[in-house]
Coordinates of C-alpha atoms and ligand atoms in Angstrom, one line a residue:
M15 CA -33.7 20.8 -12.2
M16 CA -33.5 17.1 -12.7
R17 CA -37.1 15.7 -13.1
E18 CA -38.7 15.7 -9.7
K19 CA -39.0 12.0 -8.8
P20 CA -41.3 11.3 -5.8
Y21 CA -39.8 8.1 -4.4
Y22 CA -36.8 6.0 -4.5
L23 CA -38.5 2.8 -5.1
E24 CA -40.5 4.5 -8.0
L25 CA -37.4 5.5 -9.7
L26 CA -36.1 2.0 -9.4
Q27 CA -39.3 0.8 -11.1
E28 CA -38.6 3.2 -14.1
V29 CA -35.1 1.7 -14.2
E30 CA -36.6 -1.8 -14.3
D31 CA -39.0 -0.7 -17.1
V32 CA -35.9 0.5 -19.1
H33 CA -34.4 -3.0 -18.5
E34 CA -37.5 -4.8 -19.7
A35 CA -37.9 -2.7 -22.6
A36 CA -34.2 -3.3 -23.5
R37 CA -34.7 -7.2 -23.3
A38 CA -37.5 -6.8 -25.9
S39 CA -35.6 -4.5 -28.4
R40 CA -32.0 -4.1 -29.5
G41 CA -30.5 -4.0 -26.1
L42 CA -29.2 -1.3 -23.7
P43 CA -26.1 -0.1 -25.5
A44 CA -28.1 1.0 -28.5
I45 CA -30.8 2.4 -26.3
I46 CA -28.3 4.6 -24.4
I47 CA -26.6 5.7 -27.5
D48 CA -29.8 6.6 -29.1
S49 CA -31.2 8.3 -25.9
L50 CA -28.0 10.5 -25.6
A51 CA -28.1 11.5 -29.1
V52 CA -31.7 12.5 -28.8
W53 CA -30.8 14.5 -25.6
Q54 CA -27.9 16.2 -27.4
N55 CA -30.6 17.7 -29.7
A56 CA -32.3 19.6 -26.9
P57 CA -30.0 19.2 -23.9
D58 CA -31.6 20.0 -20.6
E59 CA -30.7 18.3 -17.2
S60 CA -34.3 17.5 -16.6
T61 CA -34.6 15.3 -19.6
F62 CA -31.1 13.5 -19.2
P63 CA -31.8 9.8 -19.7
I64 CA -30.7 8.9 -16.2
E65 CA -32.9 5.7 -15.9
V66 CA -31.3 4.2 -19.1
L67 CA -28.0 4.9 -17.7
V68 CA -28.5 3.4 -14.4
A69 CA -30.2 0.3 -15.9
Y70 CA -27.2 0.0 -18.1
L71 CA -24.8 0.2 -15.3
Y72 CA -26.5 -2.6 -13.5
D73 CA -26.5 -4.7 -16.7
C74 CA -22.8 -4.6 -17.6
G75 CA -20.9 -2.7 -14.7
K76 CA -18.7 0.4 -15.3
H77 CA -15.5 -1.6 -16.0
F78 CA -17.2 -2.9 -19.1
L79 CA -18.9 0.1 -20.6
P80 CA -18.2 -0.1 -24.3
A81 CA -15.9 2.7 -25.8
A82 CA -18.9 4.2 -27.8
V83 CA -20.9 4.5 -24.8
L84 CA -18.1 6.1 -22.8
D85 CA -17.4 8.6 -25.6
A86 CA -21.0 9.5 -25.8
L87 CA -21.1 10.0 -22.0
A88 CA -17.9 12.1 -22.1
D89 CA -19.7 14.4 -24.8
A90 CA -22.8 14.6 -22.6
R91 CA -20.6 15.7 -19.7
I92 CA -19.1 18.7 -21.9
T93 CA -22.8 19.6 -22.9
L94 CA -23.8 19.6 -19.3
D95 CA -20.8 21.9 -18.3
K96 CA -22.1 24.5 -20.8
I97 CA -25.9 24.4 -20.1
S98 CA -26.3 25.4 -16.4
R99 CA -25.0 25.4 -13.0
S100 CA -28.0 24.4 -11.0
E101 CA -27.8 21.9 -8.1
N102 CA -29.2 19.0 -10.2
N103 CA -26.9 19.7 -12.9
E104 CA -24.1 19.4 -10.4
N105 CA -25.5 16.1 -9.2
L106 CA -25.6 14.8 -12.6
R107 CA -22.0 15.9 -13.4
Y108 CA -20.9 14.3 -10.1
Y109 CA -22.7 11.2 -11.1
L110 CA -21.0 11.2 -14.5
S111 CA -17.7 11.8 -12.9
I112 CA -18.1 8.6 -10.9
V113 CA -19.2 6.6 -14.1
L114 CA -16.3 8.0 -16.1
D115 CA -13.6 7.7 -13.3
K116 CA -11.9 4.7 -15.1
Y117 CA -12.2 6.3 -18.6
D118 CA -10.5 9.6 -17.0
D119 CA -8.0 7.4 -15.2
R120 CA -9.2 8.9 -11.8
Y121 CA -10.5 5.7 -10.2
D122 CA -10.0 5.5 -6.5
Y123 CA -11.9 4.7 -3.3
N124 CA -13.5 8.1 -3.0
S125 CA -15.1 7.9 -6.3
Y126 CA -16.0 4.2 -5.8
T127 CA -17.9 5.0 -2.7
A128 CA -19.4 8.3 -4.0
N129 CA -18.2 9.9 -0.9
Q130 CA -19.1 13.5 -1.9
W131 CA -22.5 12.6 -1.7
I132 CA -22.5 10.4 1.4
R133 CA -21.2 12.9 3.8
L134 CA -22.3 14.7 6.8
N135 CA -22.8 18.4 6.9
E136 CA -20.3 19.4 9.6
Q137 CA -21.6 22.8 10.1
E138 CA -24.4 21.2 12.3
N139 CA -24.1 20.7 16.0
M140 CA -23.0 17.4 17.4
D141 CA -26.6 16.1 18.1
S142 CA -27.6 16.8 14.5
L143 CA -24.4 15.2 13.2
L144 CA -25.4 12.0 15.1
Q145 CA -28.9 12.2 13.6
Q146 CA -27.4 12.8 10.1
R147 CA -25.2 9.8 10.5
D148 CA -27.9 7.6 11.9
A149 CA -30.4 8.6 9.3
T150 CA -27.7 7.9 6.5
V151 CA -26.9 4.5 8.0
T152 CA -30.5 3.4 8.4
A153 CA -31.3 4.6 4.8
L154 CA -28.2 2.7 3.5
L155 CA -29.0 -0.5 5.3
A156 CA -32.6 -0.3 4.4
D157 CA -31.5 -0.2 0.9
I158 CA -29.5 -3.4 1.3
I159 CA -32.8 -5.0 2.7
R160 CA -34.8 -3.8 -0.3
F161 CA -32.1 -5.0 -2.8
E162 CA -31.7 -8.6 -1.2
R163 CA -35.5 -8.8 -0.8
S164 CA -36.2 -7.8 -4.4
S165 CA -33.8 -10.6 -5.4
I166 CA -35.8 -13.2 -3.4
Q167 CA -39.2 -11.9 -4.5
L168 CA -38.8 -10.5 -8.0
G169 CA -35.6 -12.4 -9.3
A170 CA -32.4 -10.4 -9.8
W171 CA -32.6 -7.8 -12.4
Q172 CA -30.0 -5.6 -10.9
L173 CA -26.7 -7.2 -10.6
P174 CA -27.9 -10.7 -11.8
S175 CA -24.9 -12.7 -11.6
E176 CA -23.9 -14.9 -8.6
V177 CA -27.0 -14.2 -6.6
P178 CA -26.5 -16.1 -3.2
D179 CA -29.1 -18.7 -2.2
K180 CA -32.2 -17.9 -0.4
Q181 CA -30.7 -18.9 3.2
I182 CA -27.8 -16.3 2.6
L183 CA -30.2 -13.6 1.5
T184 CA -32.4 -14.0 4.4
K185 CA -29.6 -14.0 6.9
R186 CA -28.3 -10.9 5.2
E187 CA -31.5 -9.2 5.7
H188 CA -31.6 -10.1 9.4
L189 CA -28.1 -8.9 9.9
A190 CA -28.7 -5.6 8.1
Y191 CA -31.8 -5.2 10.2
R192 CA -29.7 -5.7 13.5
A193 CA -27.1 -3.3 12.3
L194 CA -29.8 -0.5 11.7
S195 CA -31.6 -1.1 14.9
G196 CA -29.3 1.1 17.1
P197 CA -29.4 4.1 14.7
C198 CA -33.0 3.6 13.9
N199 CA -33.9 3.5 17.7
R200 CA -32.0 6.6 18.4
L201 CA -33.9 8.3 15.5
I202 CA -37.5 7.4 16.3
G203 CA -37.3 5.3 19.5
T204 CA -38.4 2.2 17.8
V205 CA -37.5 -0.1 14.9
P206 CA -40.2 -1.2 12.5
D207 CA -41.1 -5.0 12.7
I208 CA -39.0 -6.8 10.1
E209 CA -41.9 -9.4 9.9
T210 CA -44.2 -6.8 8.4
G211 CA -42.9 -7.9 5.0
D212 CA -42.5 -5.7 2.0
K213 CA -43.2 -2.4 3.8
V214 CA -40.0 -2.3 5.9
P215 CA -37.7 -0.6 3.6
Q216 CA -40.4 2.0 2.7
Q217 CA -41.1 2.7 6.3
L218 CA -37.4 3.2 7.0
F219 CA -36.7 5.3 4.0
S220 CA -39.7 7.7 5.0
L221 CA -38.6 8.0 8.6
C222 CA -35.3 9.4 7.7
A223 CA -35.8 13.0 7.2
E224 CA -31.9 13.6 7.3
S225 CA -31.2 10.6 5.0
P226 CA -29.6 11.0 1.6
S227 CA -32.1 12.2 -1.1
A228 CA -33.8 9.5 -3.2
Q229 CA -31.7 10.8 -6.1
A230 CA -28.5 10.3 -4.2
L231 CA -29.5 6.8 -3.1
L232 CA -30.0 5.7 -6.7
L233 CA -26.9 7.4 -7.9
T234 CA -24.5 6.3 -5.2
I235 CA -24.1 2.9 -6.5
V236 CA -22.0 2.4 -9.6
P237 CA -20.8 -1.2 -9.6
V238 CA -17.7 -2.1 -11.5
Y239 CA -19.2 -5.5 -12.8
I240 CA -22.5 -7.3 -12.4
I241 CA -22.0 -9.3 -9.3
H242 CA -24.7 -9.3 -6.8
D243 CA -22.7 -8.9 -3.6
E244 CA -21.0 -5.7 -4.9
Y245 CA -24.2 -3.9 -3.9
M246 CA -23.9 -4.7 -0.3
F247 CA -20.1 -4.2 -0.2
I248 CA -20.4 -0.6 -1.5
R249 CA -23.2 0.2 0.8
I250 CA -21.3 -1.1 3.9
L251 CA -18.2 0.9 2.9
Q252 CA -20.6 3.9 2.9
C253 CA -21.9 3.2 6.2
F254 CA -18.5 3.0 7.7
E255 CA -17.4 6.3 5.9
V256 CA -20.1 8.4 7.6
T257 CA -19.2 6.7 10.9
F258 CA -15.5 7.6 10.5
Q259 CA -16.4 11.1 9.6
L260 CA -18.5 11.3 12.7
M261 CA -15.8 9.8 14.9
A262 CA -13.3 12.4 13.5
V263 CA -15.5 15.3 14.4
Y264 CA -16.0 14.0 17.8
I265 CA -12.4 13.7 18.5
E266 CA -11.7 17.2 17.2
K267 CA -14.5 18.4 19.5
A268 CA -13.0 16.3 22.5
T269 CA -9.7 18.1 21.8
Q270 CA -11.2 21.5 21.9
H271 CA -12.8 20.6 25.4
A272 CA -9.6 19.1 26.7
E273 CA -7.7 22.4 25.5
A274 CA -10.2 24.3 27.4
D275 CA -9.6 22.3 30.4
E276 CA -13.3 20.8 30.2
L277 CA -12.1 17.3 30.9
E278 CA -15.5 15.8 31.7
E279 CA -17.0 17.2 28.5
S280 CA -14.0 15.8 26.7
S281 CA -14.5 12.4 28.2
S282 CA -18.2 12.4 27.2
V283 CA -17.5 13.2 23.5
I284 CA -14.8 10.5 23.3
E285 CA -17.4 8.1 24.7
C286 CA -19.7 8.9 21.9
A287 CA -16.9 8.2 19.5
H288 CA -16.4 4.8 21.2
A289 CA -20.1 4.0 21.1
V290 CA -20.4 4.4 17.4
L291 CA -17.2 2.5 16.7
V292 CA -18.5 -0.4 18.9
E293 CA -21.8 -0.2 17.3
S294 CA -20.2 -0.4 13.8
A295 CA -18.9 -4.1 14.5
C296 CA -22.3 -5.1 13.4
L297 CA -21.5 -4.0 9.9
F298 CA -18.6 -6.5 9.8
S299 CA -20.9 -9.4 10.7
L300 CA -23.3 -8.3 7.6
L301 CA -20.2 -8.1 5.5
A302 CA -19.1 -11.6 6.6
T303 CA -22.0 -13.0 4.4
L304 CA -20.1 -11.8 1.3
Q305 CA -19.4 -14.8 -0.9
P306 CA -15.5 -15.0 -1.1
M307 CA -15.5 -16.3 -4.8
S308 CA -18.0 -13.6 -5.8
F309 CA -15.7 -11.1 -4.0
A310 CA -12.8 -12.4 -5.8
T311 CA -14.6 -11.9 -9.2
F312 CA -15.5 -8.2 -8.9
R313 CA -12.4 -7.3 -6.9
R314 CA -10.3 -7.9 -10.1
F315 CA -11.9 -4.7 -11.4
T316 CA -11.5 -2.6 -8.2
E317 CA -7.7 -2.5 -8.3
G318 CA -6.7 1.0 -7.2
A319 CA -9.6 1.5 -5.0
S320 CA -9.1 0.5 -1.3
A321 CA -10.1 2.0 2.1
I322 CA -6.5 2.6 2.7
Q323 CA -7.5 5.7 0.8
S324 CA -10.3 6.7 3.3
D325 CA -9.7 10.3 4.4
N326 CA -12.2 10.0 7.1
Y327 CA -10.5 7.1 8.8
K328 CA -7.2 8.7 8.7
R329 CA -8.5 12.0 9.8
F330 CA -10.0 10.2 12.7
E331 CA -6.5 8.5 13.5
A332 CA -4.6 11.8 13.3
A333 CA -7.2 13.7 15.4
C334 CA -6.4 11.2 18.1
G335 CA -2.7 11.2 17.9
K336 CA -0.5 12.9 15.2
P337 CA 1.1 9.8 13.4
R338 CA 4.7 9.2 14.0
S339 CA 7.1 9.8 11.0
E340 CA 7.3 6.1 10.1
R341 CA 3.5 5.9 9.8
L342 CA 3.2 9.2 8.1
N343 CA 5.7 8.1 5.6
S344 CA 4.2 4.8 5.0
P345 CA 1.4 3.7 2.6
A346 CA -1.1 4.4 5.3
F347 CA -0.8 8.1 5.0
E348 CA 0.8 8.3 1.6
S349 CA -2.5 6.9 0.3
V350 CA -4.4 10.0 1.8
P351 CA -2.3 12.9 0.3
N352 CA -4.8 15.5 1.3
V353 CA -4.8 14.4 5.1
R354 CA -1.1 14.0 5.0
D355 CA -0.4 17.4 3.6
D356 CA -2.9 19.0 6.1
L357 CA -0.9 17.3 9.0
L358 CA 2.4 18.5 7.6
M359 CA 1.1 22.1 7.5
S360 CA -1.0 22.3 10.6
R361 CA -0.2 23.1 14.1
T362 CA -3.5 21.9 15.5
P363 CA -2.7 19.7 18.4
S364 CA -4.2 16.2 18.6
L365 CA -6.3 14.9 21.3
Q366 CA -3.2 12.9 22.8
D367 CA -1.2 16.2 22.7
V368 CA -3.7 18.0 25.0
A369 CA -4.9 15.1 26.9
R370 CA -1.5 13.7 28.1
P371 CA -0.7 16.2 30.7
A372 CA -4.2 15.8 32.2
T373 CA -3.9 12.0 32.1
T374 CA -0.4 11.6 33.6
E375 CA 0.6 14.5 35.8
R376 CA -2.8 15.3 37.3
L377 CA -3.5 11.5 37.4
M378 CA -1.2 11.4 40.3
S379 CA -3.3 13.8 42.3
D380 CA -6.3 11.6 42.0
D381 CA -8.3 13.9 39.9
N382 CA -11.5 12.3 38.9
A383 CA -12.0 14.0 35.7
S384 CA -8.3 13.1 34.7
V385 CA -9.0 9.4 35.6
H386 CA -12.2 9.6 33.7
L387 CA -10.6 11.0 30.6
R388 CA -7.7 8.4 30.7
R389 CA -10.4 5.6 31.0
A390 CA -12.2 7.0 27.8
L391 CA -9.1 7.2 25.8
L392 CA -8.0 3.8 26.7
S393 CA -11.5 2.3 25.9
L394 CA -11.4 4.0 22.5
E395 CA -8.0 2.5 21.9
E396 CA -9.3 -0.9 22.8
A397 CA -12.3 -0.6 20.7
H398 CA -10.0 0.5 17.8
Q399 CA -7.8 -2.5 18.3
R400 CA -10.7 -4.8 18.2
W401 CA -11.9 -3.1 15.0
K402 CA -8.6 -3.7 13.4
T403 CA -8.6 -7.3 14.5
T404 CA -12.0 -8.1 13.1
H405 CA -11.0 -6.3 9.9
L406 CA -8.0 -8.5 9.7
T407 CA -9.9 -11.8 10.3
L408 CA -12.5 -10.8 7.6
A409 CA -9.8 -9.8 5.1
R410 CA -8.0 -13.3 5.6
R411 CA -11.2 -14.9 5.0
M412 CA -12.0 -13.0 1.9
I413 CA -8.7 -12.6 0.2
G414 CA -6.3 -15.0 2.0
D415 CA -2.8 -14.1 0.9
Q416 CA -3.5 -12.0 -2.2
T417 CA -2.3 -8.5 -2.5
G418 CA -4.6 -5.5 -1.7
T419 CA -6.3 -3.4 -4.1
G420 CA -4.5 -0.4 -2.6
Y421 CA -1.1 -1.9 -3.6
T422 CA 0.0 -3.2 -0.3
A423 CA 0.9 -6.8 0.5
G424 CA -2.5 -7.3 1.8
T425 CA -3.2 -9.1 5.0
P426 CA 0.4 -8.9 6.2
Y427 CA 0.1 -5.0 5.9
L428 CA -3.1 -5.4 8.1
A429 CA -1.3 -7.5 10.7
S430 CA 1.5 -5.0 10.9
V431 CA -0.9 -2.1 11.4
L432 CA -2.2 -3.9 14.6
E433 CA 0.9 -2.5 16.3
N434 CA 0.1 1.1 15.7
R435 CA -1.9 2.8 18.5
L436 CA -4.0 5.9 18.3
F437 CA -2.8 7.3 21.6
W438 CA 0.7 6.0 21.2
R439 CA 2.2 8.6 23.6
L440 CA -0.1 7.4 26.4
H441 CA 1.6 4.0 26.4
R442 CA 4.9 5.5 27.5
P443 CA 5.8 5.7 31.1
P444 CA 4.6 9.1 32.5
D445 CA 7.9 10.5 33.6
R446 CA 9.7 9.9 30.5
G447 CA 9.2 12.2 27.5
H448 CA 6.8 14.5 26.0
Ligands
HEM27 C1 -14.0 -7.9 2.2 C2 -13.6 -7.1 3.0 C3 -12.4 -6.4 3.1 C4 -11.2 -6.8 2.7 C5 -10.8 -8.1 2.0 C6 -10.1 -5.7 3.1 C7 -8.9 -5.8 2.9 C8 -8.0 -4.7 3.1 C9 -6.6 -4.7 2.8 C10 -5.8 -5.9 2.0 C11 -6.0 -3.5 3.2 C12 -4.7 -3.0 2.9 C13 -4.6 -1.9 2.0 C14 -4.7 -2.4 0.5 O1 -3.7 -2.8 -0.1 O2 -5.9 -2.5 -0.1 C15 -7.2 -2.6 3.7 C16 -7.0 -1.6 4.3 C17 -7.9 -0.8 4.9 N1 -9.3 -1.2 5.0 FE1 -10.1 -3.0 4.4 N2 -10.9 -4.7 3.7 C18 -12.2 -5.1 3.7 C19 -13.3 -4.3 4.4 C20 -13.2 -3.0 4.8 C21 -14.2 -2.2 5.3 C22 -15.7 -2.6 5.2 C23 -13.7 -1.1 5.7 C24 -14.4 0.1 6.4 C25 -14.4 1.2 5.6 C26 -12.2 -1.2 5.6 C27 -11.4 -0.2 5.9 C28 -10.0 -0.4 5.7 C29 -9.1 0.7 6.2 C30 -9.4 2.0 6.9 C31 -7.9 0.4 5.7 C32 -6.4 1.2 6.0 C33 -5.8 0.6 7.1 C34 -4.6 1.3 7.6 O3 -4.0 1.9 6.7 O4 -4.2 1.3 8.7 N3 -11.9 -2.5 5.0 N4 -8.3 -3.4 3.7

């Protein structure tokens, strides 16, 4: 077992202490190399110098880890492979796989967002999945509040470069608070008062029984550089990822209901997907406080990681309607080879495959359930179009005419995908085609 750590904020305190110690001594690179050498003499996952490593990553970013540190970490990974297969050993090895992704030439969006850790357990029922998602989003946003607050109150020791002024930090805190109020309210029926000061993040972390573990929260941020804004950027991507995952599961469930001719149930689940997608717009408002110059600086080191590689988003899209061949054979799906391969192999129908007869032929006979279903599909379509438009507007503001980190032309690509529709068959006249 990795050392049992009672609380996320205490862990961060330990990281901060390491940081202070480093300032007073020979510096972090020497400390980490020495610590790893000591650890190699009696390797055990419970004594791995995790605080030193986290402190060091906040101090230089993974893009700038010196070769000697990278080699020492790669050796530690080999040792960890040999010593045990416990859960905490797995966690540590996963963390090292993220830290070493550039070193291994495996760097991508999934690794950047640590998405193996920030995932819902799909074995659970629908209610529990929503709870997991809400708890995760609440914890991630509470962590943004903690991070921004500690910059105002303590000065920036994590990611110290280009810290925004107090006005932006306060605005960010309020927008994060607004974005978490929906999920938090569903979880506990109320939202802690933001004016209660320092206690807000603690209260929020402690109420989220289903949220990621303390260790996962600490280890799911591996910034590429030391720019302050990257913290919020990664956390927001993670919030969207669990939201997309939930939406994909909802649509798969809605398809099963529609196949079983349970059209009302299908409509209700589609409405749930619609509700979380609409709610997620608050995350874009928060992201809009990103400082474009700061984004431009750390973005130079995120080349190769782009949300175009998001499996969750494309799984949601494909669950709504199997993509047409021009989209399937475009960067949109070529960037998610696992999802694309599944689609090429699978015979599972999409929602539009099973919903179309119900929403066209029966619609003529004034069937209420069919009318309801059609309305639910079109509302989701509309919300998705709005999501894409907001995303494009934000992207234009942040990167102008620069190319994307996922190797597309950038905003011209995003403008072109506005034409794509989730339920593209429903937009054809009913009597023509399949
Ligand atoms: C500063 C904010 C953002 C900028 C500048 C931005 C920019 C871009 C660009 C240029 C692309 C095209 C692919 C590429 O070459 O990289 C893209 C794709 C995409 N982005 Fe963003 N993005 C931002 C935030 C987000 C966020 C927060 C999400 C949520 C996870 C997101 C989700 C997506 C998705 C799903 C795609 C693929 C769209 C498709 O293939 O149809 N983006 N983004």
